[in-house]
PDB file of C-alpha atoms and ligand atoms in Angstrom:
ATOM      1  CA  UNK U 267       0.183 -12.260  -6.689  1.00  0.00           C
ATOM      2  CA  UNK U 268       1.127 -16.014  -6.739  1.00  0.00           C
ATOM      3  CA  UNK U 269      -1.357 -16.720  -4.875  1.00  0.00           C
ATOM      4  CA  UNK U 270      -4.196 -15.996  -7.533  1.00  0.00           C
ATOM      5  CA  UNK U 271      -5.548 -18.118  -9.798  1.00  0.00           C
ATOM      6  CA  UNK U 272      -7.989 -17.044 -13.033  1.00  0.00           C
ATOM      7  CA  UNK U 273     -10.147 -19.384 -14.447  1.00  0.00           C
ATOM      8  CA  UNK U 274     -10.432 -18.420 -18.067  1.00  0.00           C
ATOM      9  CA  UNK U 275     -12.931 -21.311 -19.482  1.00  0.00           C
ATOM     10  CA  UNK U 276     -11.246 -24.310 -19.561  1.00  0.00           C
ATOM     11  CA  UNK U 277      -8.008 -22.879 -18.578  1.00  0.00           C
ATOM     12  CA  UNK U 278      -6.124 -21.712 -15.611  1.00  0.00           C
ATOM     13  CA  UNK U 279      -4.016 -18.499 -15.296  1.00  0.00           C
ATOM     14  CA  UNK U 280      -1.450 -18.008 -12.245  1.00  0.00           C
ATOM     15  CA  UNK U 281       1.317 -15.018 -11.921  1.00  0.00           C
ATOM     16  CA  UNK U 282       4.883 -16.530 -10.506  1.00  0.00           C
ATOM     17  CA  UNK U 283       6.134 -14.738 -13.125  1.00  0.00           C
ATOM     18  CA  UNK U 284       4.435 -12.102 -15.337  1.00  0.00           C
ATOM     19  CA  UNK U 285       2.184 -14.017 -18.238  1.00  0.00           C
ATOM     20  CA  UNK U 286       2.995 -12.986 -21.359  1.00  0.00           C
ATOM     21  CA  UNK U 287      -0.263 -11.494 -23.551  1.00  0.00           C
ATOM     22  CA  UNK U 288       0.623 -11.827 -27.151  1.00  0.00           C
ATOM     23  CA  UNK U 289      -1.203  -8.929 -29.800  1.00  0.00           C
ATOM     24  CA  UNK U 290      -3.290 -10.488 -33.128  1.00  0.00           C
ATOM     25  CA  UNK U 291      -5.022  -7.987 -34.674  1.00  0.00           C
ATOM     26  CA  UNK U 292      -7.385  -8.697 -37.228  1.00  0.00           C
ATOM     27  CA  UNK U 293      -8.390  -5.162 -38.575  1.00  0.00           C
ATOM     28  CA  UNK U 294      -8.187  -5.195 -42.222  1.00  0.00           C
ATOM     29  CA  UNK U 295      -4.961  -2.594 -41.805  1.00  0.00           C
ATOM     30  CA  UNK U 296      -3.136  -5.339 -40.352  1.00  0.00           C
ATOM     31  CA  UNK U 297      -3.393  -7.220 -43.561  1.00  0.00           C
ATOM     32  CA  UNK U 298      -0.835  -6.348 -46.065  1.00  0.00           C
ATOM     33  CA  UNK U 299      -0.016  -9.510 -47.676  1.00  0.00           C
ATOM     34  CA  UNK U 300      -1.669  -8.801 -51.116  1.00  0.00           C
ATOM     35  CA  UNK U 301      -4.155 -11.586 -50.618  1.00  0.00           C
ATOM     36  CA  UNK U 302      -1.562 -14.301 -50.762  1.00  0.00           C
ATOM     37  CA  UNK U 303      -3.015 -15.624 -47.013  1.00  0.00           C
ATOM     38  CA  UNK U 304      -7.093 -15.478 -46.388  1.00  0.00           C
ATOM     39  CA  UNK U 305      -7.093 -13.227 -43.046  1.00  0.00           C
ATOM     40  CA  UNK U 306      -8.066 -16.769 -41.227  1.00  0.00           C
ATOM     41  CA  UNK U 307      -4.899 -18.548 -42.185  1.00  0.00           C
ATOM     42  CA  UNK U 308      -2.611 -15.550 -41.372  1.00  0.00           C
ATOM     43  CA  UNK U 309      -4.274 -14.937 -38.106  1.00  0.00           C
ATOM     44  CA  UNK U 310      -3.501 -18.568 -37.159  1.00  0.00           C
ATOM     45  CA  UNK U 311      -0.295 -18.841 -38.592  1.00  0.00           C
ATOM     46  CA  UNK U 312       0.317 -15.941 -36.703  1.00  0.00           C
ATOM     47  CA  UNK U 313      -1.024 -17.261 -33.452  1.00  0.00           C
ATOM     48  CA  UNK U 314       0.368 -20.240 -33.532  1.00  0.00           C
ATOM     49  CA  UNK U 315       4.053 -18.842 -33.870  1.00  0.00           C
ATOM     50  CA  UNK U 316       3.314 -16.496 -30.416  1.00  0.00           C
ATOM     51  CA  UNK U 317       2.206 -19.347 -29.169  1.00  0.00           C
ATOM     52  CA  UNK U 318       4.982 -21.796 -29.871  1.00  0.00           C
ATOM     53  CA  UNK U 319       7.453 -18.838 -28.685  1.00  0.00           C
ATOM     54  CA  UNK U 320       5.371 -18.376 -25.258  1.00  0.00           C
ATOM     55  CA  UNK U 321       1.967 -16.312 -24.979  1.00  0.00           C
ATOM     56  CA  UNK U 322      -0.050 -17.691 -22.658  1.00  0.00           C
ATOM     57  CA  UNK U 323      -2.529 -15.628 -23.734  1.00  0.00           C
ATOM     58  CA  UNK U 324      -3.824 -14.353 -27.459  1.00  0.00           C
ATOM     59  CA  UNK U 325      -5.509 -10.908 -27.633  1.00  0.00           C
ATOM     60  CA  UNK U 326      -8.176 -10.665 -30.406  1.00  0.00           C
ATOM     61  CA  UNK U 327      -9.036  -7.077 -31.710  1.00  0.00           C
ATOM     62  CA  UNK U 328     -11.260  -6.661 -34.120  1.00  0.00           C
ATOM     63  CA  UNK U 329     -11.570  -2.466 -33.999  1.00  0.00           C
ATOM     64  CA  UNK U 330      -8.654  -0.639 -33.683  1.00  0.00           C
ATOM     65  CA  UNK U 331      -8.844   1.747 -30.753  1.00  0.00           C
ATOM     66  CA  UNK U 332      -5.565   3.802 -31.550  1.00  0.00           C
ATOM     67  CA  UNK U 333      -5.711   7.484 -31.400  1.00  0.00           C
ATOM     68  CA  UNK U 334      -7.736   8.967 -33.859  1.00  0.00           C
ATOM     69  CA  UNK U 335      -9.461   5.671 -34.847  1.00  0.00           C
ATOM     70  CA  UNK U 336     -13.120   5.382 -36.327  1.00  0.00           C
ATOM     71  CA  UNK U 337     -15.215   2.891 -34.193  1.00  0.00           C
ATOM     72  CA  UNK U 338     -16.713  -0.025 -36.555  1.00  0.00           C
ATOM     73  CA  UNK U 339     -20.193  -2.279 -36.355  1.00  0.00           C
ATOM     74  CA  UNK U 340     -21.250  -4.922 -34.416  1.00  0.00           C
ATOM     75  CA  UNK U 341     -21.329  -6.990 -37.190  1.00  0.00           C
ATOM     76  CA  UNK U 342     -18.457  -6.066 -38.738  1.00  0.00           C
ATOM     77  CA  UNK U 343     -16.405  -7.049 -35.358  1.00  0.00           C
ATOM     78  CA  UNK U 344     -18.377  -9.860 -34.857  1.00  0.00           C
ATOM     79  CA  UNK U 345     -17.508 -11.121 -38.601  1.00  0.00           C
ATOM     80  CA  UNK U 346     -13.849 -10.336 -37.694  1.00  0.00           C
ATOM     81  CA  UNK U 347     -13.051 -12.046 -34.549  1.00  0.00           C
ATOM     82  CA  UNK U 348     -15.368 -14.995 -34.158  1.00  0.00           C
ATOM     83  CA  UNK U 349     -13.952 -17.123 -37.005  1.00  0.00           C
ATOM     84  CA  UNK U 350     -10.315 -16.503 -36.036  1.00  0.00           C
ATOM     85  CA  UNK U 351     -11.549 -17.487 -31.589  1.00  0.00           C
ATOM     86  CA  UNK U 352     -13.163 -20.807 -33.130  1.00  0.00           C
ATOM     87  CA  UNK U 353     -10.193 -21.510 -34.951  1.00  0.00           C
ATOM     88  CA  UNK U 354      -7.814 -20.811 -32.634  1.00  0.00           C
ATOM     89  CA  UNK U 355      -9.891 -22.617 -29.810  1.00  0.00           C
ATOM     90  CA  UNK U 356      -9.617 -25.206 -31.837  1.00  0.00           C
ATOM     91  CA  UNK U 357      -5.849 -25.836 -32.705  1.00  0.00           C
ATOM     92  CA  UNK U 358      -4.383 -24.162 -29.900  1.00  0.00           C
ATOM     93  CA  UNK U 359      -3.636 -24.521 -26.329  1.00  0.00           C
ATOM     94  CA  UNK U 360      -3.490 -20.917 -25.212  1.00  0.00           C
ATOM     95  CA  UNK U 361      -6.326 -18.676 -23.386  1.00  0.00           C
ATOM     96  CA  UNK U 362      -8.109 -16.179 -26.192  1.00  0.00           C
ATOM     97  CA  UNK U 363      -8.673 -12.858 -25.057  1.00  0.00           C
ATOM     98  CA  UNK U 364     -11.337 -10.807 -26.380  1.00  0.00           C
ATOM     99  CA  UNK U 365     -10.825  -7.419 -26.851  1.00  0.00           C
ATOM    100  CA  UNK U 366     -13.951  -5.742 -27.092  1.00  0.00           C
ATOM    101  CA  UNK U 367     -16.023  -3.338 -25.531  1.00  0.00           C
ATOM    102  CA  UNK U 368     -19.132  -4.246 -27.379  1.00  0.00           C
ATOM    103  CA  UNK U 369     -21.401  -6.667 -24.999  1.00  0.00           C
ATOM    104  CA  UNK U 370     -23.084  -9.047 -28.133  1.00  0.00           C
ATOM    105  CA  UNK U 371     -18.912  -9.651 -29.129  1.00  0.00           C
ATOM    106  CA  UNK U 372     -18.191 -10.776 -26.035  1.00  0.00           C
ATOM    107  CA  UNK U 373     -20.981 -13.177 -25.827  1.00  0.00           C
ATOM    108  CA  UNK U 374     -20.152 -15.033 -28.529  1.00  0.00           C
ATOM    109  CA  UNK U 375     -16.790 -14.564 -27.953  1.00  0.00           C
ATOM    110  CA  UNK U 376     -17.148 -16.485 -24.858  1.00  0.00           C
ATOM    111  CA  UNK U 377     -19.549 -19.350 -26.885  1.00  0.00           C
ATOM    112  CA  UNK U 378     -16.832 -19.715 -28.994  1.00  0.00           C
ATOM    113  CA  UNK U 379     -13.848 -20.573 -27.239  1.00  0.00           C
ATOM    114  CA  UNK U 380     -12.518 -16.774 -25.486  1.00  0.00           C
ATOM    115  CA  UNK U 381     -11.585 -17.509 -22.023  1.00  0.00           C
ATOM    116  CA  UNK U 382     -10.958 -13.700 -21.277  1.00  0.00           C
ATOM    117  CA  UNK U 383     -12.572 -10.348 -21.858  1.00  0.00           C
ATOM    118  CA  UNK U 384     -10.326  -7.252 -22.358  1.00  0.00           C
ATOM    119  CA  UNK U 385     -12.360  -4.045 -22.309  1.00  0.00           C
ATOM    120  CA  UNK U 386     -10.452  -0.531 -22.754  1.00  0.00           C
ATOM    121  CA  UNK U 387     -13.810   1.024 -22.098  1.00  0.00           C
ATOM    122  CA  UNK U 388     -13.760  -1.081 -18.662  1.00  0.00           C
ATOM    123  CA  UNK U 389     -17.468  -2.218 -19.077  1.00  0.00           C
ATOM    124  CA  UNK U 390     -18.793   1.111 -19.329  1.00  0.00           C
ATOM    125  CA  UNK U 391     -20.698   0.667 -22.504  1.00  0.00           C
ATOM    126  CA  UNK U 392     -24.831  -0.151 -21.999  1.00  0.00           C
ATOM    127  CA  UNK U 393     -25.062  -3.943 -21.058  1.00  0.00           C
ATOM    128  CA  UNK U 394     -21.397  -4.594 -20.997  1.00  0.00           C
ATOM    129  CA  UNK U 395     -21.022  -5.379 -17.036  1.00  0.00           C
ATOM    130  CA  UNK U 396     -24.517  -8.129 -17.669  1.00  0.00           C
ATOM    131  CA  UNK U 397     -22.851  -9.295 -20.838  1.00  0.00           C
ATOM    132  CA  UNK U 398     -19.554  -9.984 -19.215  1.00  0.00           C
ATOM    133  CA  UNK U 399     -21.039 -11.149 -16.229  1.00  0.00           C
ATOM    134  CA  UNK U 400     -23.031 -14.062 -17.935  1.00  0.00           C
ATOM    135  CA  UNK U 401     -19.979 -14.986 -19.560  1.00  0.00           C
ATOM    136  CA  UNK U 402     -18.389 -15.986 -16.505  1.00  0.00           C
ATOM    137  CA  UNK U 403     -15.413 -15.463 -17.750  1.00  0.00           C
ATOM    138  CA  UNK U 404     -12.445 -13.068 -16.043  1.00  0.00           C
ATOM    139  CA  UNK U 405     -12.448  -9.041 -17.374  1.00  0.00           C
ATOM    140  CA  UNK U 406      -9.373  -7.014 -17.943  1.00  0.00           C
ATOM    141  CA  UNK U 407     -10.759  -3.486 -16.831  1.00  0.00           C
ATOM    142  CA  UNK U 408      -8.449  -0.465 -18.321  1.00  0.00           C
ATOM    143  CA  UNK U 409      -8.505   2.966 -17.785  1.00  0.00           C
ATOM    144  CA  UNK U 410      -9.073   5.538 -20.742  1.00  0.00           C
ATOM    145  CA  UNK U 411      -9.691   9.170 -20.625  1.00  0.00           C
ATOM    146  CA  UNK U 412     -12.030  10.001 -23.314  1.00  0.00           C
ATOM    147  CA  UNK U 413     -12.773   7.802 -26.205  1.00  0.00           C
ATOM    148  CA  UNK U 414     -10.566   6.706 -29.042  1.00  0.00           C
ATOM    149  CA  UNK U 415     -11.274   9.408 -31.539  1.00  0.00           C
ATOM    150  CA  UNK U 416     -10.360  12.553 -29.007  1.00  0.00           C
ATOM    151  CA  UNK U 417      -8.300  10.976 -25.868  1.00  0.00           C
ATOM    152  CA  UNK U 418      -4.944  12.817 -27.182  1.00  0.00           C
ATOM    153  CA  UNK U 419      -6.448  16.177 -27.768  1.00  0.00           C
ATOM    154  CA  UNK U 420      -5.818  17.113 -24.362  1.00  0.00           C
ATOM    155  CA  UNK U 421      -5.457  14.865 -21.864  1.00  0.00           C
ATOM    156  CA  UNK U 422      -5.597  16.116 -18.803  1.00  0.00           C
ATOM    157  CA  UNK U 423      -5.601  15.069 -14.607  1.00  0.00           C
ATOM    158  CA  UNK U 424      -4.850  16.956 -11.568  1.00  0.00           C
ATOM    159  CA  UNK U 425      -3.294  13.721 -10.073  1.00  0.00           C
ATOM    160  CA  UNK U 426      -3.060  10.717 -12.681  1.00  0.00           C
ATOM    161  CA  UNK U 427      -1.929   8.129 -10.419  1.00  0.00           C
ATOM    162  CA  UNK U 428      -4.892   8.933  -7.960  1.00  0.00           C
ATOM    163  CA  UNK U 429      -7.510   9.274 -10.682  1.00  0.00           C
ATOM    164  CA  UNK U 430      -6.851   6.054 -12.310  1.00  0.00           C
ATOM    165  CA  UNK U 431      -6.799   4.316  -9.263  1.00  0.00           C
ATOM    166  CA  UNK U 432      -9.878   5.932  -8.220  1.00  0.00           C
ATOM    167  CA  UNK U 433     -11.573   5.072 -11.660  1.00  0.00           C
ATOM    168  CA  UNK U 434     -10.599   1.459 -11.590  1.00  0.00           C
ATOM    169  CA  UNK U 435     -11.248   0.485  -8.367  1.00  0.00           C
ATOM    170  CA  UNK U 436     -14.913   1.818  -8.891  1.00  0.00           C
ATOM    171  CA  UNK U 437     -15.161  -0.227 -11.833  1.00  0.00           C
ATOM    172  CA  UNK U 438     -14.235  -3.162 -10.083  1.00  0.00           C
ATOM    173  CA  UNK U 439     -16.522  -2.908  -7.695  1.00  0.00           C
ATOM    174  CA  UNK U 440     -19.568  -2.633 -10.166  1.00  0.00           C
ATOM    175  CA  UNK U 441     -18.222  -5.821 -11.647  1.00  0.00           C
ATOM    176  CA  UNK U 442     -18.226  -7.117  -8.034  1.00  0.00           C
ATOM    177  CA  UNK U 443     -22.113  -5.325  -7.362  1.00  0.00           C
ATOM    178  CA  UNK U 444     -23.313  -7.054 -10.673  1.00  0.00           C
ATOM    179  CA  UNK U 445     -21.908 -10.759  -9.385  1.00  0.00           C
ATOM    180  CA  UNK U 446     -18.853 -10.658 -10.728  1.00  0.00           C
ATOM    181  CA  UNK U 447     -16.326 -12.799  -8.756  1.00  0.00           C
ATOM    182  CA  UNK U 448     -13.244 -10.619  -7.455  1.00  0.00           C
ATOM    183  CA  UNK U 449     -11.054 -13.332  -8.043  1.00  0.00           C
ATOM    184  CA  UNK U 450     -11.581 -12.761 -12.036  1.00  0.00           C
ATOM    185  CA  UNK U 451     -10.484  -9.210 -12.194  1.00  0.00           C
ATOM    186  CA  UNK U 452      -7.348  -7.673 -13.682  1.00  0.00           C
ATOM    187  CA  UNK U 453      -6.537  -4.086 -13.778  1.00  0.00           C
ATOM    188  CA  UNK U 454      -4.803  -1.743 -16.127  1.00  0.00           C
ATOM    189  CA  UNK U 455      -3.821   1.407 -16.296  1.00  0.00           C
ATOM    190  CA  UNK U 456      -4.023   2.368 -20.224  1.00  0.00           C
ATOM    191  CA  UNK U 457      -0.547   3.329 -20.868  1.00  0.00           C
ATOM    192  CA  UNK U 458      -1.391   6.090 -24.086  1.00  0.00           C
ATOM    193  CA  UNK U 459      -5.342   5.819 -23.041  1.00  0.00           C
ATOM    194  CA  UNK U 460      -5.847   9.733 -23.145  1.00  0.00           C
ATOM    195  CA  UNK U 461      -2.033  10.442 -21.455  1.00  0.00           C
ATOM    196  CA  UNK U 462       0.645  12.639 -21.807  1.00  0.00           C
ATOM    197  CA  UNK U 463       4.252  11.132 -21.769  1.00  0.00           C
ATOM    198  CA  UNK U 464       4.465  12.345 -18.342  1.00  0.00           C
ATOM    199  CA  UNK U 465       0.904  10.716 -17.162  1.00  0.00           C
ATOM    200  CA  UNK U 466       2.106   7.375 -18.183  1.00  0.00           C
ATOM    201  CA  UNK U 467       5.790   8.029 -17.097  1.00  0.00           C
ATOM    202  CA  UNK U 468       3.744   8.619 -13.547  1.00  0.00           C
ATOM    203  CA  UNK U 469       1.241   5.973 -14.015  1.00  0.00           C
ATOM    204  CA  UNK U 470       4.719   3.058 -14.524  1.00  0.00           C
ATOM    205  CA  UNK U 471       6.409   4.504 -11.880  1.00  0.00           C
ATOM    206  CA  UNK U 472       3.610   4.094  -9.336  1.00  0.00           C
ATOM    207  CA  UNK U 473       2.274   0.792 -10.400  1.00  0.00           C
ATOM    208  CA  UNK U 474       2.403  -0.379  -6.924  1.00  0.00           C
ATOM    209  CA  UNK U 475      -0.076   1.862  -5.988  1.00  0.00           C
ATOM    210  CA  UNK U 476      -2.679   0.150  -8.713  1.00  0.00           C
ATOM    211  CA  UNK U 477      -1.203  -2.667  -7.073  1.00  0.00           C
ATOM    212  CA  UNK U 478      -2.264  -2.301  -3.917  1.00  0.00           C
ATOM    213  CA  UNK U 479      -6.008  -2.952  -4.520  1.00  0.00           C
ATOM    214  CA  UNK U 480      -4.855  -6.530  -4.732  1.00  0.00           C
ATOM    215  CA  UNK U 481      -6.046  -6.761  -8.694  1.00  0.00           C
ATOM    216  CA  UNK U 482      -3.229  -8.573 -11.055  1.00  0.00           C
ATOM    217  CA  UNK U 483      -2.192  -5.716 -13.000  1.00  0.00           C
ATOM    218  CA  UNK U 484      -2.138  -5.923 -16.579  1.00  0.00           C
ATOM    219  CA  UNK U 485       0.944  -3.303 -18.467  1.00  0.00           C
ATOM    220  CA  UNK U 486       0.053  -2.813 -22.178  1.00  0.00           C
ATOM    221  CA  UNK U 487       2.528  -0.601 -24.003  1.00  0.00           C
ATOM    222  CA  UNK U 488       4.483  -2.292 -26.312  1.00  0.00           C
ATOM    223  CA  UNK U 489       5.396  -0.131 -29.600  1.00  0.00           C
ATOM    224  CA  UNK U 490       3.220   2.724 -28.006  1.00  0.00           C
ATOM    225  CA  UNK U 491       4.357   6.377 -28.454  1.00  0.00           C
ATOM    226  CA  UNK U 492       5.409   7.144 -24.941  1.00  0.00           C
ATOM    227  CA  UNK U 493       8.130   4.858 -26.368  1.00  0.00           C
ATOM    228  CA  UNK U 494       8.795   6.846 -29.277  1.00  0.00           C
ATOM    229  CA  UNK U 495       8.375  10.133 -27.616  1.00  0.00           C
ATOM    230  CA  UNK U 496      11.476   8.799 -25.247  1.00  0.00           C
ATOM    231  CA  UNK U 497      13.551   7.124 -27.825  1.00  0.00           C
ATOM    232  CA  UNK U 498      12.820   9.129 -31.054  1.00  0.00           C
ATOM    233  CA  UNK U 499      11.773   6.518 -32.843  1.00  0.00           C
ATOM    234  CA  UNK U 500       9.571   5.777 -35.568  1.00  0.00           C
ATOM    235  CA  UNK U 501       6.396   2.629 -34.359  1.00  0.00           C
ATOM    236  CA  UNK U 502       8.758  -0.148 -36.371  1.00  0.00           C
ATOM    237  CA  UNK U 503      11.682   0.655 -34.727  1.00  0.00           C
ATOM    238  CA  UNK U 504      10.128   0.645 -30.789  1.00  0.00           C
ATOM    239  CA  UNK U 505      11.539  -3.373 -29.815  1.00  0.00           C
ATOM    240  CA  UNK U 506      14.323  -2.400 -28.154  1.00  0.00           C
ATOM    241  CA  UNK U 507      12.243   0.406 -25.844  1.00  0.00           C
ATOM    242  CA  UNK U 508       9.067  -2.083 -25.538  1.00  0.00           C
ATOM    243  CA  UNK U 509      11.818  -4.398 -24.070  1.00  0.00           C
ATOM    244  CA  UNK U 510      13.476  -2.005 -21.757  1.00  0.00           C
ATOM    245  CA  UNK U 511       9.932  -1.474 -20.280  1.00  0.00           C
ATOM    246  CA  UNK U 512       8.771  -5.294 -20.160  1.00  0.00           C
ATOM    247  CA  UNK U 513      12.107  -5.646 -17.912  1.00  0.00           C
ATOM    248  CA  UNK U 514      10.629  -3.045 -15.233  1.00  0.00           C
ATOM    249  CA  UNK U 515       7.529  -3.985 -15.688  1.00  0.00           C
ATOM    250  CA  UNK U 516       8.839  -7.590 -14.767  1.00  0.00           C
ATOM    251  CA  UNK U 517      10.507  -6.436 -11.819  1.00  0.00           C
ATOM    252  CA  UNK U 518       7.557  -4.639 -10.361  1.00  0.00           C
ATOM    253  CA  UNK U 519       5.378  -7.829 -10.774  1.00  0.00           C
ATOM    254  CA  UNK U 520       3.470  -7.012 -13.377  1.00  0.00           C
ATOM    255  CA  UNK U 521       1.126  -9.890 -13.758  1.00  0.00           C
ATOM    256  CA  UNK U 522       0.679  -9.941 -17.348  1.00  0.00           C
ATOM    257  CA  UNK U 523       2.560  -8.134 -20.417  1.00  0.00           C
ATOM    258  CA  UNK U 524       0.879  -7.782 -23.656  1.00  0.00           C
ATOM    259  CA  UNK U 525       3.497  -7.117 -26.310  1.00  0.00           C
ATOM    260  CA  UNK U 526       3.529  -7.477 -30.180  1.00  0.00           C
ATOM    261  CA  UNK U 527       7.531  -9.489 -30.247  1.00  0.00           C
ATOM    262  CA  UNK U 528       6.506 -12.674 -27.991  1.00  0.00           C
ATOM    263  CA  UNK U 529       9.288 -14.528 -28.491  1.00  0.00           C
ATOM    264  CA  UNK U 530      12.149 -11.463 -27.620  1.00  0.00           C
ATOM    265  CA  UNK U 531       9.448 -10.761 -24.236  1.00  0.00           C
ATOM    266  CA  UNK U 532       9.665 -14.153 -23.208  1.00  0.00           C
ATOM    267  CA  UNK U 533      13.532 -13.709 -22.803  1.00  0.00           C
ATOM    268  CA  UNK U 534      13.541 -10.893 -21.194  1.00  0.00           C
ATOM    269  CA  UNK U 535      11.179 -12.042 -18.949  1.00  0.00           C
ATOM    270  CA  UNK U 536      13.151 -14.959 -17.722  1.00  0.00           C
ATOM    271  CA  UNK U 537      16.116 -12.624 -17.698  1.00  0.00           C
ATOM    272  CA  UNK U 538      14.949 -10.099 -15.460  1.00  0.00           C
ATOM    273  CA  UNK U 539      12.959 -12.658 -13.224  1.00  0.00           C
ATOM    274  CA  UNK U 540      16.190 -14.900 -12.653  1.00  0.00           C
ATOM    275  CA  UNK U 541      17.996 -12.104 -11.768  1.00  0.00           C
ATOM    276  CA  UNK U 542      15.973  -9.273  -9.889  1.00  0.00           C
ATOM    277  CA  UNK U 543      16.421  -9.745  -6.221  1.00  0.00           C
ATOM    278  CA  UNK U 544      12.679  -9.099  -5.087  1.00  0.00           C
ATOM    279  CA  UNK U 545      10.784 -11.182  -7.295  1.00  0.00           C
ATOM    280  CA  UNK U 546      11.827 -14.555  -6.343  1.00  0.00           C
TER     281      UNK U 546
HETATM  282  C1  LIG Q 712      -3.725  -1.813 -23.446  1.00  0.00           C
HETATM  283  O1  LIG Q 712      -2.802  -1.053 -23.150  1.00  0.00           O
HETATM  284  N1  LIG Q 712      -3.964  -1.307 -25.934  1.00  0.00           N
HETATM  285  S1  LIG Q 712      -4.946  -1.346 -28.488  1.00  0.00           S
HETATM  286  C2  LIG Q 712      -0.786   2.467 -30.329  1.00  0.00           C
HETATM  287  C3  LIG Q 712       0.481   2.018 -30.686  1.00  0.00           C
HETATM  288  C4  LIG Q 712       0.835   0.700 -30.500  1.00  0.00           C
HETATM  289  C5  LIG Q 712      -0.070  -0.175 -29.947  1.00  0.00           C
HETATM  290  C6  LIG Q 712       1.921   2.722 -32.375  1.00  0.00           C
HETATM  291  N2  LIG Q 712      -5.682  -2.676 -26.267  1.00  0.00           N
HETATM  292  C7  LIG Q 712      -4.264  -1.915 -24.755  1.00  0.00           C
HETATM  293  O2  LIG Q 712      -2.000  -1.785 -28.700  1.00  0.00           O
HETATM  294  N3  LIG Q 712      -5.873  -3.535 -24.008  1.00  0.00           N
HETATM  295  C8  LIG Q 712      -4.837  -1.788 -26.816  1.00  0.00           C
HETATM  296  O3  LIG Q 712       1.336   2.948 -31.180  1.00  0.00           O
HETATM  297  C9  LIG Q 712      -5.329  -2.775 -24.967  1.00  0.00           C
HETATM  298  N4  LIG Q 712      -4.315  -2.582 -22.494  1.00  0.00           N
HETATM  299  C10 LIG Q 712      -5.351  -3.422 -22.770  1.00  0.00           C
HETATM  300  N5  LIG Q 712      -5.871  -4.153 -21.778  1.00  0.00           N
HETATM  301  C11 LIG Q 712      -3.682  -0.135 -28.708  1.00  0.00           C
HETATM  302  C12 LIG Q 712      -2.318  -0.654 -28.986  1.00  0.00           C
HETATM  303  C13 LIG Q 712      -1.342   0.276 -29.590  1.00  0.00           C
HETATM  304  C14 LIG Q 712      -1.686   1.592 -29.795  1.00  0.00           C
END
């Protein structure tokens, strides 16, 4: 994975050691400060503190794609997350990330300042694949069983490590088919993406095989359930488990992490880096 290099806009991403992907979520749940902050300044101040503890990368989300949750507008997302991107391109020296399935978001996205798309729907949705491709910029492609509303009904595979592997490298290769450059790909395998505990227990443990297309391999489950369901423990009271995964997922060269508690991932990062015996 050293060896590859993404150009996201006017910035470059390489993987000696896993890039950490920090979480800024501007859905209006996310807001609970009574007004006090406009959603601007508290998305900044926000930013800026993940990015003065060590994101490389800030991940903009303006619809919530938890289980169970309603999708929103164009314009609504669009009204969301382009005010927070221009502001945060900017003041800031880090690469904004997109998160968006929605192909007229990440369009002007990209014109104003994103230097990464991250689609959970993996470019699946009409004009997506065009949209991203004009961009120019590089695509996170995830895997997700079913859409946001339903995936935790019933998830169900007959081999999950095969499947999603399967999936995603056929996604890639549209991207490649529709002149996407190969070099500007990342993979992910949707940790709690329409998954039992024991699909994404599988789907961690065999990360090298996702590996092995020769994608960097984004891990994404930071406060997620599969952490509660092993810990017992309530979504504000997940650091310690989303920490005890980053450290694997360190050691098994993931290539980027995206995690709510920057500054705690950063350490553990180092930690685990300086002291695994593969990785270096
Ligand atoms: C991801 O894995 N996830 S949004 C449920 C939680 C906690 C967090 C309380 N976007 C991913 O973060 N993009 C999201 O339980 C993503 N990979 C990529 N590439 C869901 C989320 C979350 C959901």
């Amino acid at each position: 994975m050293p060896d590859i290099i993404l150009q996201c806009a006017d910035k470059q991403l390489t993987f000696e050691t896993p890039v950490i992907m920090g979480i800024l979520n501007v859905t209006p749940d996310s807001f609970s400060d009574g007004g006090r902050y406009t959603h601007l300044d508290n998305a900044l101040r926000q930013a800026e503190q993940m990015a003065a503890d060590g994101a490389e990368i800030i991940d903009i989300g303006g619809e919530s794609t938890r289980p169970g949750a309603q999708p929103v507008t164009e314009q609504k997302e669009l009204d969301r997350v382009i005010p927070v991107i221009e502001k945060l391109h900017q003041k800031l020296d880090v690469v904004i990330s997109i998160d968006t399935s929605k192909p007229g978001v990440m369009i002007e996205a990209a014109r104003s300042g994103a230097g990464l798309i991250n689609d959970v729907m993996a470019l699946r949705a009409d004009g997506a694949l065009q949209a991203a491709q004009q961009t120019g910029l590089p695509v996170c492609l995830m895997h997700m069983q079913g859409e946001p509303r339903t995936m935790q009904t019933n998830p169900q595979y007959t081999n999950v490590v095969a499947e999603v592997k399967t999936f995603l490298k056929q996604r890639a290769e549209q991207c490649i088919a529709q002149g996407i450059n190969k070099e500007q790909i990342i993979l992910d395998p949707g940790f709690g993406f329409g998954k039992t505990l024991a699909h994404n227990i599988s789907l961690f443990k065999h990360l090298d095989s996702l590996q092995a297309l020769g994608y960097p391999v984004l891990v994404g489950a930071s406060h997620k359930s599969m952490l509660g369901q092993i810990t017992g423990k309530a979504v504000e009271d997940r650091l310690a488990g989303s920490l005890a995964l980053a450290t694997l997922a360190t050691i098994k060269k993931a290539a980027i992490i995206r995690v709510h508690d920057v500054a705690e991932t950063v350490d553990v990062v180092k930690v685990a880096q300086a002291l695994s015996n593969y990785n270096n």
